[in-house]
């Protein structure tokens, strides 16, 4: 008999599982993870069941920065990265000696797709006076061209740091995040014109309508969203910052402009709060709050099981690319640890 005793939040997610999914969730996947000495590292946008499995098996659910850091820290020799391809590559760049697998190797990202290596290389060559700062949502090859890699959790601090040294910046690929950082820091930034197909869909008119219905709601926005959406935000930040906001702000209601997968963790940490997805379409559309990344959705129980069972979806990155791209990646991780350290010291004083 399979032990299905779980808490409330969890049982809501598991209550309608088919026999097959129960078998995978409670028995097959946990036992394969153990057998293969593998840790499951999931992003907040993956299906709730996958996030839950990562938590129950000693892995982690995190934002893109913490996923990469955890992968390096954890003792396991094998990492199963449930997210999108650049996250698997980040794990490989920071932990080249580990085997990294993804449930579905086709899980790409529109930002990654928007920044082709050859085009980007030629763009950089025209601006040799600029520091190249690249968002982590890009291929390892593109990151190998960068001076710095950043995520939405540390982008403002890193760009600020460069701007105070008088550096001019070439930014890629997300235009909305790039413009948001530029406004926040006043840095001299030349911006590549990529966008995320999920976050670019939020609609300002419908957001204002929703806010008028819930005037006390706090609006939380991921900075890959268009500027007019960011302008309405009470909090702008990475997935982990938005989750913190739900638990730390006094509001009872939140309107959330990011992928709906994040609701699982928000609801788990703040079960009494009301979470409303920000609108992605005007009246008449079939789905009016549809922020859901199609590539994150490829991380299913079935694909996770198949990758563990058949050793499919391994991430390979050429050695010379690892050597080059690991430098700006590690620079970001070290920078972040320094900020953390400074915060801890100033709290202690
Ligand atoms: P975070 O770095 O905030 O987890 O975001 C990654 C991402 O792909 C957002 O769309
Ligand atoms: Fe990429 Fe957008 Fe999906 Fe994030 S939500 S992984 S930026 S396509």
mmCIF file of C-alpha atoms and ligand atoms in Angstrom:
data_model
loop_
_atom_site.group_PDB
_atom_site.id
_atom_site.type_symbol
_atom_site.label_atom_id
_atom_site.label_comp_id
_atom_site.label_asym_id
_atom_site.label_seq_id
_atom_site.Cartn_x
_atom_site.Cartn_y
_atom_site.Cartn_z
ATOM 1 C CA UNK A 1 0.000 0.000 0.000
ATOM 2 C CA UNK A 2 1.388 3.417 -0.939
ATOM 3 C CA UNK A 3 1.675 5.925 1.920
ATOM 4 C CA UNK A 4 -0.274 9.002 0.823
ATOM 5 C CA UNK A 5 -0.393 10.888 4.131
ATOM 6 C CA UNK A 6 0.325 14.523 3.285
ATOM 7 C CA UNK A 7 -0.626 17.952 4.563
ATOM 8 C CA UNK A 8 -3.607 19.973 3.243
ATOM 9 C CA UNK A 9 -1.884 21.988 0.565
ATOM 10 C CA UNK A 10 -0.247 18.835 -0.697
ATOM 11 C CA UNK A 11 -3.347 16.668 -0.654
ATOM 12 C CA UNK A 12 -5.189 19.218 -2.822
ATOM 13 C CA UNK A 13 -2.533 18.697 -5.459
ATOM 14 C CA UNK A 14 -2.393 14.929 -5.222
ATOM 15 C CA UNK A 15 -6.048 14.072 -4.611
ATOM 16 C CA UNK A 16 -7.026 13.390 -8.235
ATOM 17 C CA UNK A 17 -3.914 11.520 -9.307
ATOM 18 C CA UNK A 18 -4.432 8.536 -11.601
ATOM 19 C CA UNK A 19 -3.134 5.116 -10.464
ATOM 20 C CA UNK A 20 -0.181 5.536 -12.812
ATOM 21 C CA UNK A 21 0.742 8.995 -11.478
ATOM 22 C CA UNK A 22 0.413 7.761 -7.881
ATOM 23 C CA UNK A 23 2.849 5.002 -8.689
ATOM 24 C CA UNK A 24 5.305 7.473 -10.255
ATOM 25 C CA UNK A 25 4.899 10.120 -7.569
ATOM 26 C CA UNK A 26 5.054 7.988 -4.439
ATOM 27 C CA UNK A 27 7.226 5.096 -5.525
ATOM 28 C CA UNK A 28 9.043 5.020 -8.865
ATOM 29 C CA UNK A 29 10.538 8.513 -9.063
ATOM 30 C CA UNK A 30 11.674 8.748 -5.409
ATOM 31 C CA UNK A 31 13.275 5.321 -5.624
ATOM 32 C CA UNK A 32 15.075 6.120 -8.912
ATOM 33 C CA UNK A 33 16.352 9.409 -7.471
ATOM 34 C CA UNK A 34 17.812 7.493 -4.560
ATOM 35 C CA UNK A 35 19.237 4.706 -6.687
ATOM 36 C CA UNK A 36 20.977 7.188 -8.987
ATOM 37 C CA UNK A 37 22.209 9.452 -6.181
ATOM 38 C CA UNK A 38 20.321 12.272 -7.872
ATOM 39 C CA UNK A 39 18.880 15.501 -6.515
ATOM 40 C CA UNK A 40 15.759 17.017 -8.067
ATOM 41 C CA UNK A 41 16.058 20.790 -8.586
ATOM 42 C CA UNK A 42 12.837 22.437 -9.724
ATOM 43 C CA UNK A 43 11.890 25.968 -10.740
ATOM 44 C CA UNK A 44 8.819 27.699 -9.263
ATOM 45 C CA UNK A 45 7.081 27.617 -12.671
ATOM 46 C CA UNK A 46 7.103 23.826 -13.058
ATOM 47 C CA UNK A 47 3.891 21.859 -12.430
ATOM 48 C CA UNK A 48 2.967 21.702 -8.727
ATOM 49 C CA UNK A 49 3.465 17.940 -8.570
ATOM 50 C CA UNK A 50 7.076 18.275 -9.685
ATOM 51 C CA UNK A 51 7.725 21.034 -7.131
ATOM 52 C CA UNK A 52 6.190 18.862 -4.449
ATOM 53 C CA UNK A 53 8.355 15.907 -5.420
ATOM 54 C CA UNK A 54 11.499 18.035 -5.250
ATOM 55 C CA UNK A 55 10.531 19.104 -1.728
ATOM 56 C CA UNK A 56 9.646 15.589 -0.570
ATOM 57 C CA UNK A 57 12.831 14.005 -1.889
ATOM 58 C CA UNK A 58 15.329 16.460 -0.353
ATOM 59 C CA UNK A 59 15.846 18.520 -3.495
ATOM 60 C CA UNK A 60 14.888 22.168 -3.874
ATOM 61 C CA UNK A 61 12.322 24.446 -5.497
ATOM 62 C CA UNK A 62 13.911 27.816 -6.231
ATOM 63 C CA UNK A 63 14.510 30.733 -8.552
ATOM 64 C CA UNK A 64 17.049 30.400 -11.352
ATOM 65 C CA UNK A 65 19.941 31.760 -9.276
ATOM 66 C CA UNK A 66 19.345 29.524 -6.287
ATOM 67 C CA UNK A 67 18.839 26.455 -8.511
ATOM 68 C CA UNK A 68 22.364 26.890 -9.879
ATOM 69 C CA UNK A 69 23.881 27.544 -6.457
ATOM 70 C CA UNK A 70 22.117 24.591 -4.848
ATOM 71 C CA UNK A 71 23.295 22.296 -7.662
ATOM 72 C CA UNK A 72 26.871 23.189 -6.863
ATOM 73 C CA UNK A 73 26.450 22.836 -3.089
ATOM 74 C CA UNK A 74 24.553 19.556 -2.936
ATOM 75 C CA UNK A 75 26.584 16.353 -2.499
ATOM 76 C CA UNK A 76 24.776 14.243 -5.130
ATOM 77 C CA UNK A 77 26.715 13.300 -8.267
ATOM 78 C CA UNK A 78 23.676 13.687 -10.508
ATOM 79 C CA UNK A 79 21.305 16.636 -10.816
ATOM 80 C CA UNK A 80 17.864 16.477 -12.399
ATOM 81 C CA UNK A 81 17.003 20.021 -13.395
ATOM 82 C CA UNK A 82 13.264 20.505 -13.858
ATOM 83 C CA UNK A 83 13.036 23.853 -15.581
ATOM 84 C CA UNK A 84 14.197 25.092 -18.972
ATOM 85 C CA UNK A 85 17.381 24.425 -20.919
ATOM 86 C CA UNK A 86 19.399 27.429 -19.767
ATOM 87 C CA UNK A 87 18.865 26.271 -16.167
ATOM 88 C CA UNK A 88 20.322 22.856 -17.025
ATOM 89 C CA UNK A 89 23.274 24.610 -18.647
ATOM 90 C CA UNK A 90 23.739 26.861 -15.595
ATOM 91 C CA UNK A 91 24.005 23.736 -13.453
ATOM 92 C CA UNK A 92 26.604 22.285 -15.828
ATOM 93 C CA UNK A 93 28.636 25.506 -15.885
ATOM 94 C CA UNK A 94 28.876 25.621 -12.109
ATOM 95 C CA UNK A 95 29.214 21.860 -11.586
ATOM 96 C CA UNK A 96 31.002 20.468 -14.665
ATOM 97 C CA UNK A 97 31.952 17.224 -12.932
ATOM 98 C CA UNK A 98 28.310 16.331 -12.206
ATOM 99 C CA UNK A 99 25.929 14.637 -14.596
ATOM 100 C CA UNK A 100 23.037 16.958 -15.371
ATOM 101 C CA UNK A 101 19.761 15.726 -16.841
ATOM 102 C CA UNK A 102 16.507 17.408 -17.764
ATOM 103 C CA UNK A 103 13.109 15.683 -17.954
ATOM 104 C CA UNK A 104 12.634 17.157 -21.431
ATOM 105 C CA UNK A 105 15.622 18.492 -23.315
ATOM 106 C CA UNK A 106 13.257 20.460 -25.604
ATOM 107 C CA UNK A 107 12.262 22.798 -22.784
ATOM 108 C CA UNK A 108 13.698 25.990 -24.201
ATOM 109 C CA UNK A 109 12.994 29.666 -23.391
ATOM 110 C CA UNK A 110 11.901 32.439 -25.754
ATOM 111 C CA UNK A 111 14.619 34.740 -24.413
ATOM 112 C CA UNK A 112 17.267 32.130 -25.155
ATOM 113 C CA UNK A 113 15.788 31.694 -28.666
ATOM 114 C CA UNK A 114 15.797 35.453 -29.231
ATOM 115 C CA UNK A 115 19.576 35.737 -28.827
ATOM 116 C CA UNK A 116 21.461 33.812 -31.451
ATOM 117 C CA UNK A 117 25.211 33.317 -30.839
ATOM 118 C CA UNK A 118 26.510 34.570 -34.217
ATOM 119 C CA UNK A 119 24.259 37.656 -34.305
ATOM 120 C CA UNK A 120 25.136 38.497 -30.735
ATOM 121 C CA UNK A 121 28.850 38.049 -31.338
ATOM 122 C CA UNK A 122 28.732 40.439 -34.279
ATOM 123 C CA UNK A 123 26.684 42.954 -32.210
ATOM 124 C CA UNK A 124 29.313 42.851 -29.458
ATOM 125 C CA UNK A 125 32.152 43.319 -31.934
ATOM 126 C CA UNK A 126 30.607 46.659 -32.959
ATOM 127 C CA UNK A 127 30.699 47.927 -29.361
ATOM 128 C CA UNK A 128 34.083 47.003 -27.920
ATOM 129 C CA UNK A 129 33.877 49.852 -25.391
ATOM 130 C CA UNK A 130 30.975 48.229 -23.493
ATOM 131 C CA UNK A 131 30.881 45.603 -20.744
ATOM 132 C CA UNK A 132 28.719 42.699 -21.883
ATOM 133 C CA UNK A 133 26.050 41.860 -19.300
ATOM 134 C CA UNK A 134 23.894 38.887 -20.185
ATOM 135 C CA UNK A 135 20.740 37.620 -18.482
ATOM 136 C CA UNK A 136 21.066 33.978 -17.399
ATOM 137 C CA UNK A 137 18.152 33.092 -19.747
ATOM 138 C CA UNK A 138 20.566 32.527 -22.652
ATOM 139 C CA UNK A 139 22.603 29.629 -24.016
ATOM 140 C CA UNK A 140 25.940 28.723 -22.438
ATOM 141 C CA UNK A 141 27.511 29.757 -25.759
ATOM 142 C CA UNK A 142 26.045 33.252 -25.539
ATOM 143 C CA UNK A 143 27.090 33.476 -21.903
ATOM 144 C CA UNK A 144 30.636 32.558 -22.955
ATOM 145 C CA UNK A 145 30.761 35.982 -24.662
ATOM 146 C CA UNK A 146 29.775 37.866 -21.503
ATOM 147 C CA UNK A 147 31.735 39.774 -18.893
ATOM 148 C CA UNK A 148 28.906 39.285 -16.414
ATOM 149 C CA UNK A 149 25.893 36.984 -16.159
ATOM 150 C CA UNK A 150 22.977 38.197 -14.012
ATOM 151 C CA UNK A 151 19.521 36.987 -12.973
ATOM 152 C CA UNK A 152 16.565 39.167 -12.089
ATOM 153 C CA UNK A 153 17.534 38.687 -8.431
ATOM 154 C CA UNK A 154 20.859 40.541 -8.734
ATOM 155 C CA UNK A 155 20.742 42.458 -12.050
ATOM 156 C CA UNK A 156 20.214 45.915 -10.526
ATOM 157 C CA UNK A 157 23.044 45.535 -8.015
ATOM 158 C CA UNK A 158 25.486 44.250 -10.636
ATOM 159 C CA UNK A 159 24.652 46.943 -13.201
ATOM 160 C CA UNK A 160 24.864 49.580 -10.458
ATOM 161 C CA UNK A 161 28.265 48.257 -9.463
ATOM 162 C CA UNK A 162 29.476 48.566 -13.088
ATOM 163 C CA UNK A 163 27.889 51.993 -13.574
ATOM 164 C CA UNK A 164 29.611 53.394 -10.487
ATOM 165 C CA UNK A 165 32.917 52.308 -12.055
ATOM 166 C CA UNK A 166 31.966 54.397 -15.109
ATOM 167 C CA UNK A 167 31.380 51.336 -17.329
ATOM 168 C CA UNK A 168 29.039 51.450 -20.325
ATOM 169 C CA UNK A 169 26.914 48.342 -20.760
ATOM 170 C CA UNK A 170 25.707 46.162 -23.572
ATOM 171 C CA UNK A 171 22.678 44.240 -22.290
ATOM 172 C CA UNK A 172 20.927 41.118 -23.655
ATOM 173 C CA UNK A 173 18.449 39.717 -24.288
ATOM 174 C CA UNK A 174 15.292 40.914 -22.476
ATOM 175 C CA UNK A 175 14.301 44.445 -23.528
ATOM 176 C CA UNK A 176 11.793 44.961 -20.719
ATOM 177 C CA UNK A 177 14.170 43.846 -17.986
ATOM 178 C CA UNK A 178 16.945 45.871 -19.655
ATOM 179 C CA UNK A 179 14.860 49.056 -19.706
ATOM 180 C CA UNK A 180 13.702 48.503 -16.134
ATOM 181 C CA UNK A 181 17.325 48.209 -14.947
ATOM 182 C CA UNK A 182 18.348 51.212 -17.017
ATOM 183 C CA UNK A 183 15.623 53.344 -15.382
ATOM 184 C CA UNK A 184 16.571 52.124 -11.929
ATOM 185 C CA UNK A 185 20.312 52.648 -12.261
ATOM 186 C CA UNK A 186 20.697 55.416 -14.872
ATOM 187 C CA UNK A 187 23.424 53.252 -16.408
ATOM 188 C CA UNK A 188 24.411 53.800 -20.037
ATOM 189 C CA UNK A 189 22.880 50.638 -21.541
ATOM 190 C CA UNK A 190 22.579 49.462 -25.106
ATOM 191 C CA UNK A 191 19.720 46.948 -25.129
ATOM 192 C CA UNK A 192 19.102 43.835 -27.267
ATOM 193 C CA UNK A 193 15.420 43.515 -28.247
ATOM 194 C CA UNK A 194 14.357 40.088 -26.950
ATOM 195 C CA UNK A 195 11.236 39.344 -24.936
ATOM 196 C CA UNK A 196 9.568 36.559 -22.991
ATOM 197 C CA UNK A 197 6.406 35.286 -24.692
ATOM 198 C CA UNK A 198 4.753 34.738 -21.314
ATOM 199 C CA UNK A 199 5.450 38.014 -19.517
ATOM 200 C CA UNK A 200 5.032 40.237 -22.586
ATOM 201 C CA UNK A 201 1.339 39.228 -22.655
ATOM 202 C CA UNK A 202 0.154 41.101 -19.569
ATOM 203 C CA UNK A 203 -2.451 43.742 -20.441
ATOM 204 C CA UNK A 204 -2.443 47.128 -18.737
ATOM 205 C CA UNK A 205 -6.110 48.050 -19.310
ATOM 206 C CA UNK A 206 -7.328 44.794 -17.793
ATOM 207 C CA UNK A 207 -4.849 45.095 -14.941
ATOM 208 C CA UNK A 208 -6.225 48.558 -14.060
ATOM 209 C CA UNK A 209 -9.798 47.174 -14.220
ATOM 210 C CA UNK A 210 -8.801 44.407 -11.815
ATOM 211 C CA UNK A 211 -7.109 46.860 -9.472
ATOM 212 C CA UNK A 212 -10.291 48.943 -9.357
ATOM 213 C CA UNK A 213 -12.206 45.832 -8.228
ATOM 214 C CA UNK A 214 -9.543 45.003 -5.602
ATOM 215 C CA UNK A 215 -8.141 48.407 -4.571
ATOM 216 C CA UNK A 216 -6.364 46.961 -1.526
ATOM 217 C CA UNK A 217 -4.541 44.290 -3.483
ATOM 218 C CA UNK A 218 -0.763 44.562 -3.850
ATOM 219 C CA UNK A 219 0.482 44.113 -7.410
ATOM 220 C CA UNK A 220 3.544 41.866 -7.784
ATOM 221 C CA UNK A 221 5.388 41.899 -11.109
ATOM 222 C CA UNK A 222 8.286 39.940 -12.601
ATOM 223 C CA UNK A 223 10.547 42.447 -14.423
ATOM 224 C CA UNK A 224 10.308 40.577 -17.752
ATOM 225 C CA UNK A 225 6.890 42.270 -18.038
ATOM 226 C CA UNK A 226 6.198 45.400 -20.145
ATOM 227 C CA UNK A 227 7.070 48.749 -18.563
ATOM 228 C CA UNK A 228 3.451 49.899 -18.125
ATOM 229 C CA UNK A 229 2.781 46.752 -16.043
ATOM 230 C CA UNK A 230 5.957 47.297 -13.991
ATOM 231 C CA UNK A 231 4.829 50.900 -13.377
ATOM 232 C CA UNK A 232 1.766 49.608 -11.497
ATOM 233 C CA UNK A 233 3.758 47.267 -9.254
ATOM 234 C CA UNK A 234 4.050 47.415 -5.478
ATOM 235 C CA UNK A 235 6.903 44.913 -5.750
ATOM 236 C CA UNK A 236 9.055 44.107 -8.806
ATOM 237 C CA UNK A 237 11.475 41.209 -8.588
ATOM 238 C CA UNK A 238 12.609 37.684 -9.288
ATOM 239 C CA UNK A 239 10.326 34.757 -8.494
ATOM 240 C CA UNK A 240 11.784 34.392 -4.999
ATOM 241 C CA UNK A 241 11.299 38.093 -4.247
ATOM 242 C CA UNK A 242 7.641 37.902 -5.314
ATOM 243 C CA UNK A 243 7.117 34.870 -3.071
ATOM 244 C CA UNK A 244 8.700 36.722 -0.132
ATOM 245 C CA UNK A 245 6.359 39.657 -0.797
ATOM 246 C CA UNK A 246 3.256 37.475 -0.410
ATOM 247 C CA UNK A 247 4.395 36.353 3.023
ATOM 248 C CA UNK A 248 5.855 39.635 4.254
ATOM 249 C CA UNK A 249 3.369 42.292 3.048
ATOM 250 C CA UNK A 250 0.279 42.884 5.209
ATOM 251 C CA UNK A 251 -2.160 42.807 2.239
ATOM 252 C CA UNK A 252 -4.720 39.981 2.089
ATOM 253 C CA UNK A 253 -5.009 40.046 -1.698
ATOM 254 C CA UNK A 254 -2.358 40.011 -4.411
ATOM 255 C CA UNK A 255 -2.512 40.456 -8.174
ATOM 256 C CA UNK A 256 0.400 38.542 -9.640
ATOM 257 C CA UNK A 257 2.016 39.209 -13.010
ATOM 258 C CA UNK A 258 4.186 36.162 -13.637
ATOM 259 C CA UNK A 259 3.807 32.478 -14.569
ATOM 260 C CA UNK A 260 0.968 30.809 -12.655
ATOM 261 C CA UNK A 261 3.203 27.932 -11.529
ATOM 262 C CA UNK A 262 4.415 30.248 -8.765
ATOM 263 C CA UNK A 263 0.990 30.098 -7.080
ATOM 264 C CA UNK A 264 1.798 26.663 -5.661
ATOM 265 C CA UNK A 265 4.618 27.978 -3.455
ATOM 266 C CA UNK A 266 2.791 31.233 -2.628
ATOM 267 C CA UNK A 267 -0.312 29.356 -1.504
ATOM 268 C CA UNK A 268 1.788 26.901 0.478
ATOM 269 C CA UNK A 269 3.554 29.696 2.394
ATOM 270 C CA UNK A 270 0.544 32.002 2.763
ATOM 271 C CA UNK A 271 -2.580 29.804 2.695
ATOM 272 C CA UNK A 272 -4.900 32.530 3.976
ATOM 273 C CA UNK A 273 -4.034 35.048 1.234
ATOM 274 C CA UNK A 274 -6.021 35.542 -1.966
ATOM 275 C CA UNK A 275 -3.928 35.303 -5.133
ATOM 276 C CA UNK A 276 -5.253 36.613 -8.440
ATOM 277 C CA UNK A 277 -3.434 36.114 -11.751
ATOM 278 C CA UNK A 278 -2.862 39.324 -13.720
ATOM 279 C CA UNK A 279 -4.837 39.417 -16.994
ATOM 280 C CA UNK A 280 -3.159 38.395 -20.239
ATOM 281 C CA UNK A 281 -6.032 39.043 -22.645
ATOM 282 C CA UNK A 282 -8.847 41.424 -23.402
ATOM 283 C CA UNK A 283 -12.582 40.596 -23.160
ATOM 284 C CA UNK A 284 -13.803 37.741 -25.349
ATOM 285 C CA UNK A 285 -10.673 35.582 -25.193
ATOM 286 C CA UNK A 286 -11.022 31.981 -24.034
ATOM 287 C CA UNK A 287 -8.388 32.349 -21.364
ATOM 288 C CA UNK A 288 -7.930 35.766 -19.794
ATOM 289 C CA UNK A 289 -5.243 34.973 -17.260
ATOM 290 C CA UNK A 290 -3.049 32.501 -19.053
ATOM 291 C CA UNK A 291 0.492 33.290 -18.000
ATOM 292 C CA UNK A 292 1.930 29.828 -18.275
ATOM 293 C CA UNK A 293 5.278 28.977 -19.843
ATOM 294 C CA UNK A 294 4.773 26.153 -22.383
ATOM 295 C CA UNK A 295 8.330 24.896 -21.882
ATOM 296 C CA UNK A 296 8.104 24.708 -18.100
ATOM 297 C CA UNK A 297 4.992 22.578 -18.629
ATOM 298 C CA UNK A 298 7.125 19.883 -20.334
ATOM 299 C CA UNK A 299 8.365 18.895 -16.873
ATOM 300 C CA UNK A 300 5.755 16.226 -16.189
ATOM 301 C CA UNK A 301 5.867 13.183 -13.915
ATOM 302 C CA UNK A 302 6.070 11.028 -17.025
ATOM 303 C CA UNK A 303 9.038 12.933 -18.543
ATOM 304 C CA UNK A 304 10.793 13.012 -15.186
ATOM 305 C CA UNK A 305 10.344 9.265 -14.793
ATOM 306 C CA UNK A 306 11.506 8.560 -18.326
ATOM 307 C CA UNK A 307 14.678 10.660 -17.917
ATOM 308 C CA UNK A 308 15.555 8.831 -14.696
ATOM 309 C CA UNK A 309 14.708 5.395 -16.021
ATOM 310 C CA UNK A 310 16.400 5.720 -19.435
ATOM 311 C CA UNK A 311 19.142 8.270 -18.708
ATOM 312 C CA UNK A 312 17.768 10.612 -21.367
ATOM 313 C CA UNK A 313 18.049 14.386 -21.512
ATOM 314 C CA UNK A 314 21.661 14.726 -20.424
ATOM 315 C CA UNK A 315 23.105 18.243 -20.798
ATOM 316 C CA UNK A 316 26.396 18.468 -22.661
ATOM 317 C CA UNK A 317 28.361 21.680 -22.960
ATOM 318 C CA UNK A 318 31.667 21.804 -24.870
ATOM 319 C CA UNK A 319 34.664 22.096 -22.538
ATOM 320 C CA UNK A 320 35.901 25.387 -24.004
ATOM 321 C CA UNK A 321 32.422 26.913 -23.605
ATOM 322 C CA UNK A 322 32.288 25.723 -19.987
ATOM 323 C CA UNK A 323 35.677 27.292 -19.350
ATOM 324 C CA UNK A 324 34.626 30.637 -20.823
ATOM 325 C CA UNK A 325 31.004 30.834 -19.615
ATOM 326 C CA UNK A 326 31.771 29.638 -16.088
ATOM 327 C CA UNK A 327 33.829 32.801 -15.497
ATOM 328 C CA UNK A 328 30.949 35.365 -15.731
ATOM 329 C CA UNK A 329 28.590 32.868 -14.036
ATOM 330 C CA UNK A 330 30.913 32.414 -11.074
ATOM 331 C CA UNK A 331 31.531 36.181 -10.989
ATOM 332 C CA UNK A 332 27.781 36.630 -10.452
ATOM 333 C CA UNK A 333 27.618 33.958 -7.741
ATOM 334 C CA UNK A 334 30.595 35.487 -5.905
ATOM 335 C CA UNK A 335 29.099 38.974 -6.194
ATOM 336 C CA UNK A 336 25.856 37.695 -4.717
ATOM 337 C CA UNK A 337 27.607 35.980 -1.852
ATOM 338 C CA UNK A 338 29.424 39.230 -1.076
ATOM 339 C CA UNK A 339 26.128 41.153 -0.968
ATOM 340 C CA UNK A 340 24.710 38.478 1.339
ATOM 341 C CA UNK A 341 27.778 38.647 3.529
ATOM 342 C CA UNK A 342 27.589 42.454 3.743
ATOM 343 C CA UNK A 343 23.896 42.216 4.703
ATOM 344 C CA UNK A 344 24.653 39.667 7.417
ATOM 345 C CA UNK A 345 27.461 41.838 8.811
ATOM 346 C CA UNK A 346 25.280 44.964 8.840
ATOM 347 C CA UNK A 347 22.385 43.065 10.544
ATOM 348 C CA UNK A 348 24.831 41.858 13.174
ATOM 349 C CA UNK A 349 26.121 45.383 13.931
HETATM 350 P P1 LIG B 1 13.777 33.844 -11.915
HETATM 351 O O1 LIG B 1 15.228 34.037 -12.128
HETATM 352 O O2 LIG B 1 13.097 35.001 -11.255
HETATM 353 O O3 LIG B 1 13.484 32.527 -11.252
HETATM 354 O O4 LIG B 1 13.069 33.814 -13.356
HETATM 355 C C1 LIG B 1 13.424 32.944 -14.365
HETATM 356 C C2 LIG B 1 12.498 33.059 -15.484
HETATM 357 O O5 LIG B 1 12.644 32.382 -16.479
HETATM 358 C C3 LIG B 1 11.414 34.024 -15.416
HETATM 359 O O6 LIG B 1 10.604 33.944 -16.542
HETATM 360 FE FE1 LIG B 2 11.732 31.836 -20.662
HETATM 361 FE FE2 LIG B 2 9.580 33.330 -20.309
HETATM 362 FE FE3 LIG B 2 9.455 30.681 -19.931
HETATM 363 FE FE4 LIG B 2 10.808 32.277 -18.186
HETATM 364 S S1 LIG B 2 8.600 32.259 -18.580
HETATM 365 S S2 LIG B 2 11.473 30.322 -19.033
HETATM 366 S S3 LIG B 2 11.632 33.801 -19.602
HETATM 367 S S4 LIG B 2 9.845 31.740 -21.856
#
